[in-house]
Structures are given as structure tokens and as C-alpha cells.
mmCIF file of C-alpha atoms in Angstrom:
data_model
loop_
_atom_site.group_PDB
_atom_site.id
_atom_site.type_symbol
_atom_site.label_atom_id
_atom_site.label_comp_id
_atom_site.label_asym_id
_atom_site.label_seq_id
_atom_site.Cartn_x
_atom_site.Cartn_y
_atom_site.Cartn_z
ATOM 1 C CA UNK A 570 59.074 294.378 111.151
ATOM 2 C CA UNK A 571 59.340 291.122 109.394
ATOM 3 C CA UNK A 572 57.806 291.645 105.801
ATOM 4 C CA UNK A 573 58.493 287.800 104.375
ATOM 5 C CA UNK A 574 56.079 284.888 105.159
ATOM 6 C CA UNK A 575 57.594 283.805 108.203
ATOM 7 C CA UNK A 576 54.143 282.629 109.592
ATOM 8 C CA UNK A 577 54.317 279.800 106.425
ATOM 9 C CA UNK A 578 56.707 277.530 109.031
ATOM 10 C CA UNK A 579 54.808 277.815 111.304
ATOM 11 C CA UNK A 580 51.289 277.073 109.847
ATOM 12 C CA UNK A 581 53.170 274.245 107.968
ATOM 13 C CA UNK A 582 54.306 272.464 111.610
ATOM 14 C CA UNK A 583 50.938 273.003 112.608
ATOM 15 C CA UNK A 584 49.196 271.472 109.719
ATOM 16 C CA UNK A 585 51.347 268.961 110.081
ATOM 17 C CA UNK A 586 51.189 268.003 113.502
ATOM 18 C CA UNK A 587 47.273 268.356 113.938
ATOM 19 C CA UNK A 588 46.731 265.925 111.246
ATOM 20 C CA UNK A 589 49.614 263.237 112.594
ATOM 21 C CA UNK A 590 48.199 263.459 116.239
ATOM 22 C CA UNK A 591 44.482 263.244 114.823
ATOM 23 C CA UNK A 592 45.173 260.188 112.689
ATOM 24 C CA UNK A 593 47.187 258.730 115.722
ATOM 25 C CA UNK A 594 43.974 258.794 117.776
ATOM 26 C CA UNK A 595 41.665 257.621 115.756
ATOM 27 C CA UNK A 596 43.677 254.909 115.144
ATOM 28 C CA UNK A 597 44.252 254.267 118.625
ATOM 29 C CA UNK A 598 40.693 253.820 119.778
ATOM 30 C CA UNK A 599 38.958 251.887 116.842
ATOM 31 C CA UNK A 600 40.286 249.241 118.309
ATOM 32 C CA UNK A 601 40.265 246.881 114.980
ATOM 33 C CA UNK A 602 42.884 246.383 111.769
ATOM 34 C CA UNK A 603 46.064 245.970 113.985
ATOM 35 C CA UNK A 604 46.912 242.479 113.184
ATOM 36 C CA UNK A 605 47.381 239.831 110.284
ATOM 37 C CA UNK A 606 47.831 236.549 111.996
ATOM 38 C CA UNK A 607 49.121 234.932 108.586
ATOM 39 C CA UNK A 608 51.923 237.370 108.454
ATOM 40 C CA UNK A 609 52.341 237.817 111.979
ATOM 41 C CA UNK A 610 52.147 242.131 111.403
ATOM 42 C CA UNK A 611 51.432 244.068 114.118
ATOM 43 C CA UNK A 612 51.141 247.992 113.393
ATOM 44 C CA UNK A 613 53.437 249.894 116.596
ATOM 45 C CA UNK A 614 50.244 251.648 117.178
ATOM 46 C CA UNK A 615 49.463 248.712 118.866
ATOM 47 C CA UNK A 616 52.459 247.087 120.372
ATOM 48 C CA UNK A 617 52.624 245.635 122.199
ATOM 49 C CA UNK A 618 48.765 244.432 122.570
ATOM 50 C CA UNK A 619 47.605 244.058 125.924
ATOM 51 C CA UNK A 620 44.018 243.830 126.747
ATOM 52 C CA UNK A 621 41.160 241.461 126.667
ATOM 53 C CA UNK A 622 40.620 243.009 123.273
ATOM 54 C CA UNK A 623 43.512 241.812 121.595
ATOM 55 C CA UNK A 624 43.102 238.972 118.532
ATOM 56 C CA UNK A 625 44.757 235.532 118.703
ATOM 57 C CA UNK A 626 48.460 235.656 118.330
ATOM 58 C CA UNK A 627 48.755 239.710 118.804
ATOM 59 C CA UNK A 628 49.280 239.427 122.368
ATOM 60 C CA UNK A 629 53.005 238.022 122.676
ATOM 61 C CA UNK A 630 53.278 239.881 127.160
ATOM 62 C CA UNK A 631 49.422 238.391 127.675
ATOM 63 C CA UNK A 632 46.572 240.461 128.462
ATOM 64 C CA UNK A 633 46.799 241.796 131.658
ATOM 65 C CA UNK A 634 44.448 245.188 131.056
ATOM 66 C CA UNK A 635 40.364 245.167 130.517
ATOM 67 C CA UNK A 636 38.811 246.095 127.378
ATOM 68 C CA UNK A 637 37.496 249.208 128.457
ATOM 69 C CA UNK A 638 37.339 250.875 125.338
ATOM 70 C CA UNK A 639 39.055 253.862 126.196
ATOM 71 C CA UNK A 640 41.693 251.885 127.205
ATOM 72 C CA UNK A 641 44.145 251.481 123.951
ATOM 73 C CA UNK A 642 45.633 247.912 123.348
ATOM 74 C CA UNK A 643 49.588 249.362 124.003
ATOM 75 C CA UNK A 644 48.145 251.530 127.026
ATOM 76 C CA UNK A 645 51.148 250.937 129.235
ATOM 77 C CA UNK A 646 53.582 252.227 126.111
ATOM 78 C CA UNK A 647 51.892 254.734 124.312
ATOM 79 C CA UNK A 648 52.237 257.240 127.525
ATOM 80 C CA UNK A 649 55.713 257.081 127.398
ATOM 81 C CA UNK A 650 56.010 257.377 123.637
ATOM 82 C CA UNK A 651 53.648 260.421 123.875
ATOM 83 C CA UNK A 652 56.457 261.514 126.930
ATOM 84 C CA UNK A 653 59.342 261.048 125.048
ATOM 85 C CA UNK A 654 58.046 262.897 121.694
ATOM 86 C CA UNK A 655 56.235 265.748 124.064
ATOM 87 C CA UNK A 656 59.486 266.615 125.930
ATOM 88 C CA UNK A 657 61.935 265.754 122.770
ATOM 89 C CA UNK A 658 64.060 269.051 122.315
ATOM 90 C CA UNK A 659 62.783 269.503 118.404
ATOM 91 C CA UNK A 660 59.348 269.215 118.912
ATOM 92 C CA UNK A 661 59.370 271.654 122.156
ATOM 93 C CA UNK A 662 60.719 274.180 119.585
ATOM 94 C CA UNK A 663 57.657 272.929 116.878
ATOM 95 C CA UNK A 664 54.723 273.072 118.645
ATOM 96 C CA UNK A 665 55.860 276.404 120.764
ATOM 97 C CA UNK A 666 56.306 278.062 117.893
ATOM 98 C CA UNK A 667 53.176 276.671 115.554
ATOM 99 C CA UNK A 668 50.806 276.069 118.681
ATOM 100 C CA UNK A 669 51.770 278.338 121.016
ATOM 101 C CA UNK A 670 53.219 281.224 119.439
ATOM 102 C CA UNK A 671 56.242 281.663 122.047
ATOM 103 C CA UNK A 672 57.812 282.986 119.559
ATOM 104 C CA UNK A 673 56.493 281.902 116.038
ATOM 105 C CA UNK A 674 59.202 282.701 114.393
ATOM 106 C CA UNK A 675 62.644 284.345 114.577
ATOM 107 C CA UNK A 676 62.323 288.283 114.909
ATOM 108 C CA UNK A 677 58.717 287.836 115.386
ATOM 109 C CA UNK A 678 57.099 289.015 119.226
ATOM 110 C CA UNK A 679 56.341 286.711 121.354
ATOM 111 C CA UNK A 680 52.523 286.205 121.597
ATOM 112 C CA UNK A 681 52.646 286.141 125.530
ATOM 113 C CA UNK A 682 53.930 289.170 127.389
ATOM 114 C CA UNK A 683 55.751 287.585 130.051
ATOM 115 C CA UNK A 684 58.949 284.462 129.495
ATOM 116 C CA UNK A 685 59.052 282.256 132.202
ATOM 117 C CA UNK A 686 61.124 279.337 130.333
ATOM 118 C CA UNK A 687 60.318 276.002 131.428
ATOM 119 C CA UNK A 688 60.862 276.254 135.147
ATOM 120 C CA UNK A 689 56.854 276.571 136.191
ATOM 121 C CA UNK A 690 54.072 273.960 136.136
ATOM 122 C CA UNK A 691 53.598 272.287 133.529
ATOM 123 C CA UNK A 692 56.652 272.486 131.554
ATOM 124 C CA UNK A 693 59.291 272.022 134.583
ATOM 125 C CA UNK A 694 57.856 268.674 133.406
ATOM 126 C CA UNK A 695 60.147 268.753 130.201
ATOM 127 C CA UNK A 696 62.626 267.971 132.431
ATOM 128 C CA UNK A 697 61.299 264.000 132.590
ATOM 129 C CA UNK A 698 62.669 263.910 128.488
ATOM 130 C CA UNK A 699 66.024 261.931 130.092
ATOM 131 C CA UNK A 700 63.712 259.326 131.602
ATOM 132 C CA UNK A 701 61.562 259.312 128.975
ATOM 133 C CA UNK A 702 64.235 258.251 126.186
ATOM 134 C CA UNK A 703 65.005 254.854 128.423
ATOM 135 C CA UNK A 704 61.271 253.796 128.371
ATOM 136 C CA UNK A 705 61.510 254.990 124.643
ATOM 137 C CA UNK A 706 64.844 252.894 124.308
ATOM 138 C CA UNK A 707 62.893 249.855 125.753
ATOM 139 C CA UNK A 708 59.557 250.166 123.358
ATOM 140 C CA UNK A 709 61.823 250.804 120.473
ATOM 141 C CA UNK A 710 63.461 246.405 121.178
ATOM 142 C CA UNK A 711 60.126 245.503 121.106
ATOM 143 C CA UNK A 712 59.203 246.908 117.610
ATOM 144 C CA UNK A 713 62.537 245.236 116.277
ATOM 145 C CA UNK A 714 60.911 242.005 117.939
ATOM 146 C CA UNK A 715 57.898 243.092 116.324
ATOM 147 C CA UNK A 716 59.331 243.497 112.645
ATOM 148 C CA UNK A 717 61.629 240.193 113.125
ATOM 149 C CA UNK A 718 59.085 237.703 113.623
ATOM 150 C CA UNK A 719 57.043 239.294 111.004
ATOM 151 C CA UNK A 720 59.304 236.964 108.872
ATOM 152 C CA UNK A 721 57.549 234.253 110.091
ATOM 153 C CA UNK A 722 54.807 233.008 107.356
ATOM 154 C CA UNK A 723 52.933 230.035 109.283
ATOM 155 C CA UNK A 724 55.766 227.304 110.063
ATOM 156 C CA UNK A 725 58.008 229.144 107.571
ATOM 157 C CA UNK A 726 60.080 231.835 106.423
ATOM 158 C CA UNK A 727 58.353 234.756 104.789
ATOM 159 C CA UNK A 728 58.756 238.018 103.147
ATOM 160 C CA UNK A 729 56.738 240.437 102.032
ATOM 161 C CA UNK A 730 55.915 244.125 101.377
ATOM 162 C CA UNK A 731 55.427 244.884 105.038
ATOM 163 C CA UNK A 732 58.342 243.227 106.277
ATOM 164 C CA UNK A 733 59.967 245.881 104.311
ATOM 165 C CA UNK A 734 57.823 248.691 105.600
ATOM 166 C CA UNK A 735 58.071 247.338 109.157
ATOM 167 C CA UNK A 736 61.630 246.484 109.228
ATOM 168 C CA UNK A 737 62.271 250.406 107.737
ATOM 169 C CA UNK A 738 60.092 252.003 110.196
ATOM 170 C CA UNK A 739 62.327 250.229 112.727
ATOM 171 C CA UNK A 740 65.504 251.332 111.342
ATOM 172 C CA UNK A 741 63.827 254.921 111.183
ATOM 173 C CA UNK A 742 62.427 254.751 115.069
ATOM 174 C CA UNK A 743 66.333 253.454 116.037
ATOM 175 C CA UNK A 744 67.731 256.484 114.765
ATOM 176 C CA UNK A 745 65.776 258.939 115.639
ATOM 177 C CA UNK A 746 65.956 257.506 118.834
ATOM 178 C CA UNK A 747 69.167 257.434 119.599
ATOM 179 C CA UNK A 748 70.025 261.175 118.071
ATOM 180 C CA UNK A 749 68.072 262.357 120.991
ATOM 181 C CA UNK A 750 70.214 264.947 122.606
ATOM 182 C CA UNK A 751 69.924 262.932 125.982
ATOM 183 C CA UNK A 752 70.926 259.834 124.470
ATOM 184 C CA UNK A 753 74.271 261.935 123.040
ATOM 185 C CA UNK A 754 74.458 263.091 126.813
ATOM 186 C CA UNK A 755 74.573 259.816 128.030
ATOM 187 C CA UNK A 756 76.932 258.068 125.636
ATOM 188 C CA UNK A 757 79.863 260.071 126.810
ATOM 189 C CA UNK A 758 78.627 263.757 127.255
ATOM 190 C CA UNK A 759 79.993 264.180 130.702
ATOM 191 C CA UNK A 760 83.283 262.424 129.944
ATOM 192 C CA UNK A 761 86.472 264.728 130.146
ATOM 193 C CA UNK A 762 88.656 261.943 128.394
ATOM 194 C CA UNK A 763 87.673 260.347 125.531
ATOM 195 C CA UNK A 764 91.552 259.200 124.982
ATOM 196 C CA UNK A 765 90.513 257.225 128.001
ATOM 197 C CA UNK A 766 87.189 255.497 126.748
ATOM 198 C CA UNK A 767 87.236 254.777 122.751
ATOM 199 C CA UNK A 768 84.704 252.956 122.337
ATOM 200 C CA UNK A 769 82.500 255.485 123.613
ATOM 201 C CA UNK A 770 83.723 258.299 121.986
ATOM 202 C CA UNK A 771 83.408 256.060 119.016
ATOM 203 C CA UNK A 772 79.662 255.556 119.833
ATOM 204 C CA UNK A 773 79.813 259.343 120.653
ATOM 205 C CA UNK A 774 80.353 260.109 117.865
ATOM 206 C CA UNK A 775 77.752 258.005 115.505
ATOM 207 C CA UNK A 776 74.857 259.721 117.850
ATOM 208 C CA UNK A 777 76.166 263.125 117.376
ATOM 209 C CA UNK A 778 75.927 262.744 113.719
ATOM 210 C CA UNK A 779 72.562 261.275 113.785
ATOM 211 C CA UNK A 780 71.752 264.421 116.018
ATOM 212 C CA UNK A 781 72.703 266.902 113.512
ATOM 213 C CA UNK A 782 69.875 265.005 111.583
ATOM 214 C CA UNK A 783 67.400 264.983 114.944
ATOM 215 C CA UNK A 784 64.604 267.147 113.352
ATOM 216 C CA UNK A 785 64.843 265.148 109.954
ATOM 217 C CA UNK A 786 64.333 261.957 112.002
ATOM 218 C CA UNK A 787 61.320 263.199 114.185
ATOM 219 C CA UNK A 788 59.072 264.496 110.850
ATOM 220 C CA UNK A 789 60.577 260.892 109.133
ATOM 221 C CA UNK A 790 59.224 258.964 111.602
ATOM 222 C CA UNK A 791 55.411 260.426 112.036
ATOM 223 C CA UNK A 792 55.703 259.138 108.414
ATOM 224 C CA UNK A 793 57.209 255.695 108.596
ATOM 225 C CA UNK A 794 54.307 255.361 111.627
ATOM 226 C CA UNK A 795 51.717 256.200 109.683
ATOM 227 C CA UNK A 796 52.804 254.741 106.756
ATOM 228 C CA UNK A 797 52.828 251.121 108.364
ATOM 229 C CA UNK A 798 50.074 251.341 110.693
ATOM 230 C CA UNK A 799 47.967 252.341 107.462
ATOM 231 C CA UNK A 800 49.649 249.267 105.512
ATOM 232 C CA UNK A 801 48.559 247.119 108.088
ATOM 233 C CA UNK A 802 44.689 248.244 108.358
ATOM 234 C CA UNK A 803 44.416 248.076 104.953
ATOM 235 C CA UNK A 804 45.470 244.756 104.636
ATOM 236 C CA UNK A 805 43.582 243.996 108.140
ATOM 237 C CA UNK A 806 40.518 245.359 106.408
ATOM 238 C CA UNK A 807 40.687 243.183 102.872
ATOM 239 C CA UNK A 808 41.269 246.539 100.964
ATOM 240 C CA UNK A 809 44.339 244.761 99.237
ATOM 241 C CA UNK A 810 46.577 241.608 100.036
ATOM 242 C CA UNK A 811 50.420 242.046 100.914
ATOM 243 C CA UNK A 812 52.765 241.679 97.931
ATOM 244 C CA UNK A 813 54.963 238.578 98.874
ATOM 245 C CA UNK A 814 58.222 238.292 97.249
ATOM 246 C CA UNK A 815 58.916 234.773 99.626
ATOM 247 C CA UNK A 816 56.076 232.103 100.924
#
């Protein structure tokens, strides 16, 4: 009986999404424009690099996998990236709504006729999101890795546009990150005393604050990932050099 444009959300999300997940995949599988040795950037798209593929000084873990070329360079972390964002509590309640219409809105019918929740195949699988965040946890150290020596110009310090675009696309992935409701869980949800442990209800805390801001951070993030995996293939492909501020 809804008479606004409650399906405007909705479309929005899946706009949205479509065109993040598209991009991401193309991306993925050209297989080129990851990496400027001078500068030592490497675009999280393909970090860490890890197959026969993967251009001199990209590959900091070796290159253990073939080139097969649907194989991506970061094979063995984009799964669990894809996990962790699949099974994150915000974007169950995006891509329901905008993908699967269950329900698309708020006083809207559901478009199936019978709720099962999440406790049949596939989506008992959403269950895994706990796991997920610790594999999530471990990719995010190796992006901060990834931005740090990116101040490395040759033999000597540099800095440069992409430092900052790499070092705040870090900073975004570490807080949305850790506002994931599991990671609030496991900092001291199942506590009964925080008198007893202060320092982490103190930590507690922080994440629960950065939770209140957990769909900001998941919609900031597509952006910051996108925004620096484009910065880097465009300066992979000559279409502009980095603006350096130092060496």
C-alpha cells in the first residue's frame, strides 16, 4: 500500500553494486596495470601478487600459482575478501533487498512466498562471516605493508599522490574492518564484566562506534578500492604520471 518511491533504494544499491562488482572483474582478469616498480604501488586488487604472471618487484610471498589466466594474481585472497563482504551483515541486507527482493523495502511483500531465513543451503553459509573477518583481518596487514613501502622511491624516501590514496584506502579498509559486528563480538561481546577487563571494554567501545558507521564504511570502501586501483592503472598505463610532493 506503499505510494512513495520506495523501489528508488533499492534500484540505487543495485546500480551500485552491479557496476562495483563489474569493474572489480574486469580488473581482476586483464591481468596488466597493477604495478609501478618506481613507486613501488601495488593496487589491492592485486595483493598480494602471486603467479608466474606477476612483474618484477610485485611479488613480495613469490609466485607459487601458474599463470592460467583465469587464475587472478591475489587468487588465494580475493576468495576470502569476496567471503567476508558476501556474508558481512550490511550487505546481506543490500543485495536481499536490491537483488533479491526478500523484502525490497520496508512494508513492501516479499517477492518469494515462503521465509526460510538463512538456515538452508546456501545461505546457512552466512554463518562462515566470523571466520571470514580473521582472513579479512590478515589481508587487511598486508595492504598496510602494501601502502608503507610505497614510500620507498628507488634507494629513497618518497611521496606522492598515491601514497596518499593508498595510505587512505588503508585507513578506510581498517575501519570498516574492524566495525564488523563479529569483530565487536569478539572484542568483548561475551564478557559479563567489563569492570574486570578495561582495556577491552575500552577497545569495545572504539569498534562499537565505528559499527554505528558499518554501512557508511562498506559503500566508502568500494570507493577508496576503486579509486586506487584506477590511480594505479592509469599511471601503469602512461595516461598521466603521479604528482610527487617528495623524490
Amino acid at each position: 500500500m506503499r505510494t512513495d518511491r520506495w523501489w528508488f533504494p533499492p534500484l540505487i544499491t543495485f546500480v551500485g553494486l552491479s557496476a562495483w562488482v563489474i569493474y572489480a572483474t574486469v580488473r581482476v582478469f586483464m591481468h596488466k596495470w597493477y604495478f609501478i616498480e618506481e613507486y613501488h604501488y601495488l593496487t589491492p586488487f592485486y595483493s598480494p601478487c602471486l603467479t608466474d604472471r606477476c612483474v618484477e618487484g610485485s611479488a613480495l610471498f613469490g609466485t607459487p600459482l601458474p599463470s592460467f589466466w583465469l587464475l587472478p594474481e591475489a587468487a588465494l585472497t580475493l576468495p576470502f575478501l569476496l567471503l567476508f563482504r558476501l556474508t558481512c551483515y550490511y550487505y546481506r541486507k543490500a543485495y536481499y533487498r536490491a537483488f533479491w527482493l526478500s523484502p525490497p523495502a520496508c512494508a513492501v511483500p516479499d517477492a518469494h512466498e515462503k521465509y526460510t531465513g538463512e538456515t538452508r543451503f546456501p545461505l546457512v553459509f552466512q554463518n562462515l562471516h566470523r571466520y571470514a573477518f580473521y582472513a579479512a583481518a590478515i589481508i587487511s596487514v598486508i595492504n598496510t605493508w602494501d601502502a608503507v613501502i610505497a614510500f620507498r622511491s628507488g634507494d629513497e624516501f618518497g611521496f606522492g599522490l598515491g601514497n596518499v590514496i593508498l595510505v587512505g584506502n588503508v585507513v578506510m579498509l581498517w575501519a570498516y574492518t574492524l566495525s564488523c559486528h563479529s569483530c565487536r563480538h569478539i572484542v568483548a561481546g561475551r564478557l559479563k564484566h567489563f569492570s574486570k577487563h578495561p582495556v577491552r571494554y575500552r577497545f569495545w567501545v572504539f569498534v562499537s562506534k565505528l559499527n554505528a558507521k558499518h554501512m557508511q564504511l562498506a559503500w566508502i570502501t568500494l570507493g577508496t578500492l576503486a579509486l586506487t586501483d584506477f590511480y594505479i592503472m592509469a599511471l601503469a598505463a602512461g595516461w598521466w604520471p603521479d604528482l610527487r610532493f617528495i623524490n
